[in-house]
Structures are given as structure tokens and as C-alpha cells.
PDB file of C-alpha atoms and ligand atoms in Angstrom:
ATOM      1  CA  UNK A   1      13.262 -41.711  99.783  1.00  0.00           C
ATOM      2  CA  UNK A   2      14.927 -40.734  96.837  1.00  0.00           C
ATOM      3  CA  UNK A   3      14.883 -36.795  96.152  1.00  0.00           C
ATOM      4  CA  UNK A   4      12.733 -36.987  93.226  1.00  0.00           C
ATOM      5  CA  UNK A   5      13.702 -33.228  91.657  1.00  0.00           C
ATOM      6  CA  UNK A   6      17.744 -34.598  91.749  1.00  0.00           C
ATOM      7  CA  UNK A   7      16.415 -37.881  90.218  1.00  0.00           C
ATOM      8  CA  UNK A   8      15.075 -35.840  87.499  1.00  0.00           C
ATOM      9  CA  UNK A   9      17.683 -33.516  87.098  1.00  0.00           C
ATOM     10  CA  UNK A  10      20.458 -36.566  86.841  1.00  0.00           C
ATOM     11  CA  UNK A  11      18.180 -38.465  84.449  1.00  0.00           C
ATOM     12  CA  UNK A  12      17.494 -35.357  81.946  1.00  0.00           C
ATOM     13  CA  UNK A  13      18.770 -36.237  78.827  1.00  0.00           C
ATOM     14  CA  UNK A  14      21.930 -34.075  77.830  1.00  0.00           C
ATOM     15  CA  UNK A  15      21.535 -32.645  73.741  1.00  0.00           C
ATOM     16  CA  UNK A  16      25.362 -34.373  73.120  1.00  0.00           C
ATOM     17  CA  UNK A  17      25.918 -31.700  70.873  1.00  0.00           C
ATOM     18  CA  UNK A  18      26.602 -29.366  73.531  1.00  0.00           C
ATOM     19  CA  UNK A  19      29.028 -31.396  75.273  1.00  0.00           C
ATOM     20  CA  UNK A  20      32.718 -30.495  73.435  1.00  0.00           C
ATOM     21  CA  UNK A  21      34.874 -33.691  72.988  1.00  0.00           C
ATOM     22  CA  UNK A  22      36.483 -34.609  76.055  1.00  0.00           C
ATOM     23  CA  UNK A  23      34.201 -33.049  78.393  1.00  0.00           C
ATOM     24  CA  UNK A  24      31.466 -34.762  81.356  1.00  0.00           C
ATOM     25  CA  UNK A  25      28.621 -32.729  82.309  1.00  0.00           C
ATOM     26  CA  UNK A  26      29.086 -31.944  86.442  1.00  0.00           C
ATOM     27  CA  UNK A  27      26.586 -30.606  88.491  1.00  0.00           C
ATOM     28  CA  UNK A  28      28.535 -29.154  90.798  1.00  0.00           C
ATOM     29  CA  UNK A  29      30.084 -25.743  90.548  1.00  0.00           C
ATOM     30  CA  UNK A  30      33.703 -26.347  91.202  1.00  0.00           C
ATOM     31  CA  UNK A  31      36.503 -23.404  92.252  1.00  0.00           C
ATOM     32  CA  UNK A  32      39.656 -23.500  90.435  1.00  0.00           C
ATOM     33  CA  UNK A  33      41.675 -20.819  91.518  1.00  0.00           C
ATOM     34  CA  UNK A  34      45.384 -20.613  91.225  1.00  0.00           C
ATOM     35  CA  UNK A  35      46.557 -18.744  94.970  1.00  0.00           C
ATOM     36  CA  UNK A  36      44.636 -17.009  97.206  1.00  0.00           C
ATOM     37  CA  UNK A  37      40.850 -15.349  96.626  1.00  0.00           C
ATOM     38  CA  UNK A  38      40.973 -11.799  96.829  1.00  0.00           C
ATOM     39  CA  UNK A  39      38.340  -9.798  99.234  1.00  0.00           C
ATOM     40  CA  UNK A  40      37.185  -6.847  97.148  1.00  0.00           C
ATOM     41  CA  UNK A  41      34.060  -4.769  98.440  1.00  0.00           C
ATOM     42  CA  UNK A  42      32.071  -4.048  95.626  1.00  0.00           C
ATOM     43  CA  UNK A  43      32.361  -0.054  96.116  1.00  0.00           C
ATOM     44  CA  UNK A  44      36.089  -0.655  95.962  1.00  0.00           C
ATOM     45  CA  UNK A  45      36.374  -2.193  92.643  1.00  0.00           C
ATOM     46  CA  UNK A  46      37.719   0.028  89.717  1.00  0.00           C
ATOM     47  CA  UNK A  47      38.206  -1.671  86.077  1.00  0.00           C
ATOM     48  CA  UNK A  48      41.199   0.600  84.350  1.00  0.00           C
ATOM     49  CA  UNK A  49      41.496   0.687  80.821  1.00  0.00           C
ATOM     50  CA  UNK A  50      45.487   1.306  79.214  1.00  0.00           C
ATOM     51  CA  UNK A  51      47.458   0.516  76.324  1.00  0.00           C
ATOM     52  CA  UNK A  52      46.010   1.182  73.074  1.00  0.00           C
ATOM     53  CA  UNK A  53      42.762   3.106  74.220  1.00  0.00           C
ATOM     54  CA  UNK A  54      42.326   6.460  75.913  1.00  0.00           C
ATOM     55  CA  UNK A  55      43.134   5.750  79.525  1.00  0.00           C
ATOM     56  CA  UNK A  56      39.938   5.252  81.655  1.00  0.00           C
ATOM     57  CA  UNK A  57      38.189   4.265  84.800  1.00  0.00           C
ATOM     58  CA  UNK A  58      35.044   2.518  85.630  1.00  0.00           C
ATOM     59  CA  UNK A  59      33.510   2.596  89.178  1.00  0.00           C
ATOM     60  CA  UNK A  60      31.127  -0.092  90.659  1.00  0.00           C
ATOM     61  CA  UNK A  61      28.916   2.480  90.367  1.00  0.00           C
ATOM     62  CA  UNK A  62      29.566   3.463  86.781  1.00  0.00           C
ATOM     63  CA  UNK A  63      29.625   0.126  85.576  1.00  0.00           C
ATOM     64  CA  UNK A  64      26.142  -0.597  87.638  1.00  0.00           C
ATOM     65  CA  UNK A  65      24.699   2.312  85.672  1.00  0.00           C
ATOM     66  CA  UNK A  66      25.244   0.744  82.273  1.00  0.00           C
ATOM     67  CA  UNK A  67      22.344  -1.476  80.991  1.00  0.00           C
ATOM     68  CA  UNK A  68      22.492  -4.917  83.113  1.00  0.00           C
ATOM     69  CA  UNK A  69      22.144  -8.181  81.191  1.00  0.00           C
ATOM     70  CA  UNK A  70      21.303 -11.981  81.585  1.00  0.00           C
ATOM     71  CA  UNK A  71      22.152 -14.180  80.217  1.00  0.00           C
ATOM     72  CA  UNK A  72      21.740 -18.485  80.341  1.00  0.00           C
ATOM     73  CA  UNK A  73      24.795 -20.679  78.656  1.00  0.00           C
ATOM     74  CA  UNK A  74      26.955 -23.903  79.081  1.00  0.00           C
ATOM     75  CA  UNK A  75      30.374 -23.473  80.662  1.00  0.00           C
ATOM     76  CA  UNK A  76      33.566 -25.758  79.540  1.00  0.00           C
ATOM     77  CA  UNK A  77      36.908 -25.798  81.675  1.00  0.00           C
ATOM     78  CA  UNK A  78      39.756 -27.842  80.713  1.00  0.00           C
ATOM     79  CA  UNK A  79      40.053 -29.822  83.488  1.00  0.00           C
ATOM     80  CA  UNK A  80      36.931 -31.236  81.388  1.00  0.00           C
ATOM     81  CA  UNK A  81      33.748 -30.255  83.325  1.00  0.00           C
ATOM     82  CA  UNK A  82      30.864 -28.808  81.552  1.00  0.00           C
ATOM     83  CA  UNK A  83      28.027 -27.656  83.327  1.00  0.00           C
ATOM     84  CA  UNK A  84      24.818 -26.586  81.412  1.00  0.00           C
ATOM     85  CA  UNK A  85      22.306 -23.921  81.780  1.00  0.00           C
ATOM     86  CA  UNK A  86      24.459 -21.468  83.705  1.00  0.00           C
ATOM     87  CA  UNK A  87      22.854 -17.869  83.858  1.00  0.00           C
ATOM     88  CA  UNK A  88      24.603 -15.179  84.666  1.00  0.00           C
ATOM     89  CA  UNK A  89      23.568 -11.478  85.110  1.00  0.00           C
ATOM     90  CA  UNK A  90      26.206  -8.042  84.328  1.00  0.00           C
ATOM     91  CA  UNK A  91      27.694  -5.892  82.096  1.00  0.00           C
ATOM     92  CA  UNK A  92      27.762  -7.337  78.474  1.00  0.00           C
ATOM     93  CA  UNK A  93      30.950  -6.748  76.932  1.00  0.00           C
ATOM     94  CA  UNK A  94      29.318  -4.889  73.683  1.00  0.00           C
ATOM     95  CA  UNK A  95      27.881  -2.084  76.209  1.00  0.00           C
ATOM     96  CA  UNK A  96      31.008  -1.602  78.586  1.00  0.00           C
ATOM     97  CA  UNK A  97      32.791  -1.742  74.934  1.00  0.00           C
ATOM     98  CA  UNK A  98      30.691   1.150  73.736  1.00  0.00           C
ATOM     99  CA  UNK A  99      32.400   3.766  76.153  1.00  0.00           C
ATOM    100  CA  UNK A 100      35.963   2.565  75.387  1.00  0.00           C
ATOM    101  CA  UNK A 101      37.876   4.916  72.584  1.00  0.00           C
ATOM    102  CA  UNK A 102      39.605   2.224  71.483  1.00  0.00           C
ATOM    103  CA  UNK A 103      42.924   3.165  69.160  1.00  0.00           C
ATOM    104  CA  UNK A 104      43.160   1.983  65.528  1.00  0.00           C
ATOM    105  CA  UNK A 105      46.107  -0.707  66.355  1.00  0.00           C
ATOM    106  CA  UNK A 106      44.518  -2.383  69.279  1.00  0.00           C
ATOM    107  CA  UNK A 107      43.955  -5.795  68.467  1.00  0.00           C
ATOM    108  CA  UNK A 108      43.825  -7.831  71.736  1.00  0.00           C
ATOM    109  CA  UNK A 109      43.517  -7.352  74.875  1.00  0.00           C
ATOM    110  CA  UNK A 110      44.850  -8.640  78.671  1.00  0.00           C
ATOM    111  CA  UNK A 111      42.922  -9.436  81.189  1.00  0.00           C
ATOM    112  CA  UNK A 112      44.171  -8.088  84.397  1.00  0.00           C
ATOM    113  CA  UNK A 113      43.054  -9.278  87.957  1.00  0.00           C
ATOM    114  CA  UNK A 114      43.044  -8.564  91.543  1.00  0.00           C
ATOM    115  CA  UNK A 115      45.830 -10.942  92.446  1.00  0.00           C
ATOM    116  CA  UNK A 116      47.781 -10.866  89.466  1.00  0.00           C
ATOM    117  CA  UNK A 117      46.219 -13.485  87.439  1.00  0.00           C
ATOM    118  CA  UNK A 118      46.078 -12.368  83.196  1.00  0.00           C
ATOM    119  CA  UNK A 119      44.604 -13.598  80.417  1.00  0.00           C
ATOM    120  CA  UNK A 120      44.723 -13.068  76.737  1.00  0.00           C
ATOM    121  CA  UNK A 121      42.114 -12.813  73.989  1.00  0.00           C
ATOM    122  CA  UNK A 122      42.103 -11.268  70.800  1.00  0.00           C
ATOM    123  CA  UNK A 123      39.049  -8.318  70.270  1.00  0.00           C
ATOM    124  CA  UNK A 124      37.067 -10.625  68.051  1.00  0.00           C
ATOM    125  CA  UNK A 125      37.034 -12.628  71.292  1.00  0.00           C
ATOM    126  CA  UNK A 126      36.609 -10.457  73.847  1.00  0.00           C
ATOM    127  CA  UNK A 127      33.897  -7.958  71.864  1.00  0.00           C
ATOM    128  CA  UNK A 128      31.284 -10.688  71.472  1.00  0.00           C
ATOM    129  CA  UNK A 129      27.444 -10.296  72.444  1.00  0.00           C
ATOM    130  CA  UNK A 130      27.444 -13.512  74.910  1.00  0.00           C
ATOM    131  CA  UNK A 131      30.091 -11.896  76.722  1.00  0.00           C
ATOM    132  CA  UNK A 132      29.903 -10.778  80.167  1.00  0.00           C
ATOM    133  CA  UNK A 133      31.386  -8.686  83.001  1.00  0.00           C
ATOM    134  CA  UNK A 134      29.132 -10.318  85.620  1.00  0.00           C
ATOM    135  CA  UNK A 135      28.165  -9.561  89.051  1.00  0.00           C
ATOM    136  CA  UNK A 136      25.185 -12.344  89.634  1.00  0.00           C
ATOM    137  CA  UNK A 137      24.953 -16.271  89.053  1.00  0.00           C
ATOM    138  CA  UNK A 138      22.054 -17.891  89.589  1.00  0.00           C
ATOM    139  CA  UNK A 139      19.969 -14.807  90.645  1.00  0.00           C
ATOM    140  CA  UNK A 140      22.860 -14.158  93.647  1.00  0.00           C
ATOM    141  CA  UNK A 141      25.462 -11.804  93.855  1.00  0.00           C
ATOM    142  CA  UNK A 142      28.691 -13.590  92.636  1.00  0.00           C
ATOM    143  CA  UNK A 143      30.732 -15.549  95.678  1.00  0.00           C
ATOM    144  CA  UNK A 144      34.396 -14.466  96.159  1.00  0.00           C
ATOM    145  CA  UNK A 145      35.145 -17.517  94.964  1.00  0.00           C
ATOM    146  CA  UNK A 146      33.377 -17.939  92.098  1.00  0.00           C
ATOM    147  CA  UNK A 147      35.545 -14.286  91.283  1.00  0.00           C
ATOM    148  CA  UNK A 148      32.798 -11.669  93.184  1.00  0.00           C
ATOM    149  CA  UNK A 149      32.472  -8.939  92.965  1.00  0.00           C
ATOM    150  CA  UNK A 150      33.375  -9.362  89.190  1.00  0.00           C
ATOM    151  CA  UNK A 151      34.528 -11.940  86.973  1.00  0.00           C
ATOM    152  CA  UNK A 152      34.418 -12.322  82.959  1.00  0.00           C
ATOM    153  CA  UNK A 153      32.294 -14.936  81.192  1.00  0.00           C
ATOM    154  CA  UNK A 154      33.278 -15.534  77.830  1.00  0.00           C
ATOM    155  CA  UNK A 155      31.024 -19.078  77.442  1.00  0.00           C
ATOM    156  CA  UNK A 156      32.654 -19.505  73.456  1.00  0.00           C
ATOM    157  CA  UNK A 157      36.202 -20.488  75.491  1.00  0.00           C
ATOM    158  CA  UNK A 158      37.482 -22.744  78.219  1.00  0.00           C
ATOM    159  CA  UNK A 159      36.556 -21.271  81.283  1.00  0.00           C
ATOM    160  CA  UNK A 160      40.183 -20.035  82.209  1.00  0.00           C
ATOM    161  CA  UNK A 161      39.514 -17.169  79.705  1.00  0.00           C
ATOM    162  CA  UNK A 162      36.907 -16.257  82.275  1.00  0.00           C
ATOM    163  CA  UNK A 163      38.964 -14.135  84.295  1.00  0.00           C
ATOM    164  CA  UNK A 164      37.645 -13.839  88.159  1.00  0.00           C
ATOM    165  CA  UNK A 165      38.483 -10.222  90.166  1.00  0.00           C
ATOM    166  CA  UNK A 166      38.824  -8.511  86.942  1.00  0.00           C
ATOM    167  CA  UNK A 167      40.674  -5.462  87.462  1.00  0.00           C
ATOM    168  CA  UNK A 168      42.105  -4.524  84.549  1.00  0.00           C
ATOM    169  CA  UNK A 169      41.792  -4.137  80.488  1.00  0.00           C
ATOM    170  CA  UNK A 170      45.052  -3.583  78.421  1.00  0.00           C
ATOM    171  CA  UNK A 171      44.171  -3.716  74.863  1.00  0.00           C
ATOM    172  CA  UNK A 172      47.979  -4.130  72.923  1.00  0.00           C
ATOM    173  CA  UNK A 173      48.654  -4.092  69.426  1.00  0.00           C
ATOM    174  CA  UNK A 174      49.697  -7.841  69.586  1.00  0.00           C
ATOM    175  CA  UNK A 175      49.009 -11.156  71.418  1.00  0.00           C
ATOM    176  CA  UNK A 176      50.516 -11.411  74.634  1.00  0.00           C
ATOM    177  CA  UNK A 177      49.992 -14.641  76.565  1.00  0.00           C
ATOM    178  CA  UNK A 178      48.396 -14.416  80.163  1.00  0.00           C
ATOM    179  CA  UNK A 179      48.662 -16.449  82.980  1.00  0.00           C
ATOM    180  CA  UNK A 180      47.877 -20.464  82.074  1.00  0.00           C
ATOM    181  CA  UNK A 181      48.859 -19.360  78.467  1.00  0.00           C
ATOM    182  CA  UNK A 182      52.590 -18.776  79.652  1.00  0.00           C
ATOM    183  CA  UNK A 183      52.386 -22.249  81.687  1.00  0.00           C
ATOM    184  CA  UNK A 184      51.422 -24.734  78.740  1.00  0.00           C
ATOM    185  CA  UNK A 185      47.136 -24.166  77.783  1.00  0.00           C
ATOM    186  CA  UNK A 186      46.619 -22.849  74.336  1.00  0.00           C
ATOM    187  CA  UNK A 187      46.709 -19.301  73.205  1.00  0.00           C
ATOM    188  CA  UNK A 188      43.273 -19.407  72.226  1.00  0.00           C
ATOM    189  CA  UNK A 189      41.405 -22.505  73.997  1.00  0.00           C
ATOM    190  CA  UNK A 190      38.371 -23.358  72.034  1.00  0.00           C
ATOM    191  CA  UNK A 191      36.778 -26.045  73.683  1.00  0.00           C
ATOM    192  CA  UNK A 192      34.942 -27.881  70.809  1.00  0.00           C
ATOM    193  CA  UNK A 193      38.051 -27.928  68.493  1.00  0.00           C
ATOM    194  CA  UNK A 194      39.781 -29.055  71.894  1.00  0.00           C
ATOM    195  CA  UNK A 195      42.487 -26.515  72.010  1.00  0.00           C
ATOM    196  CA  UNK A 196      44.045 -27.686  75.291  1.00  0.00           C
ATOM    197  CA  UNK A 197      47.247 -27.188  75.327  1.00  0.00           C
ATOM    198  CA  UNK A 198      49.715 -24.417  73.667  1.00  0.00           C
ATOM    199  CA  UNK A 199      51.453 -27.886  71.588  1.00  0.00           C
ATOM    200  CA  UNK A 200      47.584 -28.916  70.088  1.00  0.00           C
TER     201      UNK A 200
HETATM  202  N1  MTE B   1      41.708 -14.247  88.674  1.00  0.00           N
HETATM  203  C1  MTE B   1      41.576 -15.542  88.352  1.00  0.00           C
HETATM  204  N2  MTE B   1      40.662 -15.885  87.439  1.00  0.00           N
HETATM  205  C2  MTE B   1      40.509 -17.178  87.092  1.00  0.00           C
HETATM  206  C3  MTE B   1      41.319 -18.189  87.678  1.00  0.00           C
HETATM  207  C4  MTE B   1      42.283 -17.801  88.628  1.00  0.00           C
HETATM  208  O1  MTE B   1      43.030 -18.619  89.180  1.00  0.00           O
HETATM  209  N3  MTE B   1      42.378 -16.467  88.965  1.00  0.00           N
HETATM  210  N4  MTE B   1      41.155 -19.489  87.280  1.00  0.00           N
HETATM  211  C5  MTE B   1      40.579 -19.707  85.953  1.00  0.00           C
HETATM  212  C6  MTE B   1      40.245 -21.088  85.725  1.00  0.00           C
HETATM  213  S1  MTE B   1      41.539 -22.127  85.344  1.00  0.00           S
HETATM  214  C7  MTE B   1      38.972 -21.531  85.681  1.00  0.00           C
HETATM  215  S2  MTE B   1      38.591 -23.092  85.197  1.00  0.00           S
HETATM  216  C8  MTE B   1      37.851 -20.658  86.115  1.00  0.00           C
HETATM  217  C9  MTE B   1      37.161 -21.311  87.288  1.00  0.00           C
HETATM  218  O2  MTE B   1      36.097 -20.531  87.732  1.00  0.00           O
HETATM  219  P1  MTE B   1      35.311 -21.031  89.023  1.00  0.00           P
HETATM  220  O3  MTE B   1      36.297 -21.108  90.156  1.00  0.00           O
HETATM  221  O4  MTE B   1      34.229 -20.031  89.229  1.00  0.00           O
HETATM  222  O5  MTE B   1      34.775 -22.396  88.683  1.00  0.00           O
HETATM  223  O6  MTE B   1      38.284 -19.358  86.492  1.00  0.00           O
HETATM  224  C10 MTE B   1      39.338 -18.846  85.733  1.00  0.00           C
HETATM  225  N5  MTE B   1      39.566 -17.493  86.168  1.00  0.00           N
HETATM  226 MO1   MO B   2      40.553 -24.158  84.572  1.00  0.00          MO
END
């Protein structure tokens, strides 16, 4: 017998409009992680802020003490999944942003990660409501691999923006390319105006 709630599901019309150029709706959550996945206990994770803000320091507990948001949105990697409807519960961006003294030059910022991984985005990017430091998908504590015990959402970008074992914010007066940026995707990585590749 067919499983009539995964008939449904795979026969629910998908609004096109949400579906960048390029992209196929999966729905399957894959894991696309360059190296190894880092085991961080929550009560071990610390997010350091440097560069061009007063230095700081936010515990797992500090951060869980800041107002907790949800949030439901569609997700776009590159390698051209999209899934739809993804919720996500944590820190939004705007509220963690709140407690950062920020200094008058900082205009990006670089991800940092347990493991090494970076990424770039400029403030407009990174201080946006639907942003996320999140700690819960799907009602669940994040998985490791999935970037547990914290990961960034930022939903407006390909998903590599969404750094996974975040670990670190160094807001710098300048672009400075992370990771995938340094190894060919684009700088910015919008996914309805396609921005793939650093040569788009
Ligand atoms: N720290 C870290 N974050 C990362 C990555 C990574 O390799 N390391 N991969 C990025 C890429 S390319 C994508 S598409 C998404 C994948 O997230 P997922 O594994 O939860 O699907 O995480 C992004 N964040
Ligand atoms: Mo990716």
C-alpha cells in the first residue's frame, strides 16, 4: 500500500516562484560538509567576537538567555537542492546583534567555525531579521551534522553562507573571502540571481 501522507507530500504543488533558477525541490536533508564533523558539547561552545567590535564572549548559556526564535523558510544550496518549509528555532541575528559594540568601520564580517571552515558576508547580510544562530530544526536539537550545537541560517543566500559549528565572528573593515569563496563560489551567492560561481 502506498504511504498515503508521502503520496501527498510528493504530489503538493510547489508555488514555482520559490524555486530559484536552477534549483529541484529535495525532500531529503542532505550533509555537505567539507572534512570532518566536529563534536562540540553544547556547554563547551563559546562564540568570540574580534576585529572591529569590542572583543567579547558568548556562552551556551548566555546565548540561551537571549530571546529564542522560530522561524519557517526555504533553503537553496548550490549543488541545486531546495527544500521548502524548513523551521528552525535560535538566536536571531538582530538580538545576538544588539549586545555587540560594533566599531564605526566594520562593514563585514567572517564567519569562523569549529574546524576551520569561514565564510564571508557583508553586515547588510549578516544583520537581517530572518537570520539565525540556531540550535533546533524541526522541533529537535540540531544533529552534529547538520552543524549542532550551532550553525547559521541565513535563508536569503546559498546555503554555504550557513556556516555549521559557528565559533567565531570577525567583523573587518573590508570583504574578505571565506572558505568556498577562496575555491571558485561567488563572493556573495544569491540564489535567485544565480550567483554561483566567483566568474558569474
Ligand atoms: N563549518 C562548516 N559549515 C558549512 C559547511 C562546511 O563544510 N563546514 N558546508 C556548507 C555547505 S557547502 C552547505 S551546502 C551547508 C550544508 O548544510 P547541511 O549539511 O546541514 O545540509 O553547510 C554549509 N556550512
Ligand atoms: Mo553547499
Amino acid at each position: 500500500m502506498v504511504n498515503s501522507s508521502v503520496f501527498r507530500r510528493l504530489r503538493s504543488p510547489v508555488d514555482p516562484s520559490r524555486v530559484p533558477p536552477g534549483q529541484s525541490v529535495t525532500q531529503r536533508f542532505p550533509v555537505l560538509t567539507y572534512g570532518p564533523t566536529p563534536r562540540i558539547q553544547p556547554e563547551n561552545v563559546v562564540i568570540k567576537v574580534w576585529g572591529r567590535a569590542d572583543p567579547a564572549e558568548f556562552s551556551w548559556d548566555a546565548l540561551m538567555a537571549l530571546p529564542q526564535t522560530t522561524f519557517t523558510y526555504d533553503i537553496h544550496c548550490v549543488t541545486r537542492w531546495t527544500m521548502l518549509d524548513t523551521t528552525w528555532t535560535g538566536i536571531a541575528i538582530s538580538d545576538l546583534m544588539q549586545r555587540v559594540r560594533l566599531h564605526g568601520s566594520a562593514s563585514h564580517v567572517l564567519i569562523h567555525c569549529y574546524g576551520g571552515y569561514t565564510t564571508n558576508l557583508s553586515l547588510e547580510d549578516f544583520n537581517r531579521p530572518l537570520n539565525l544562530l540556531a540550535h533546533t530544526h524541526e522541533g529537535k536539537p540540531l544533529a552534529a551534522d547538520h552543524g549542532g550545537p550551532l550553525r547559521l541560517v541565513v535563508p536569503h543566500l546559498y546555503f554555504w553562507k550557513s556556516a555549521k559549528w559557528v565559533s567565531g565572528l570577525e567583523f573587518l573593515d573590508h570583504d574578505e573571502l571565506g572558505f568556498w569563496e577562496r575555491n571558485g563560489y561567488h563572493r556573495r551567492g544569491e540564489p535567485f540571481r544565480e550567483e554561483r560561481y566567483s566568474d558569474d
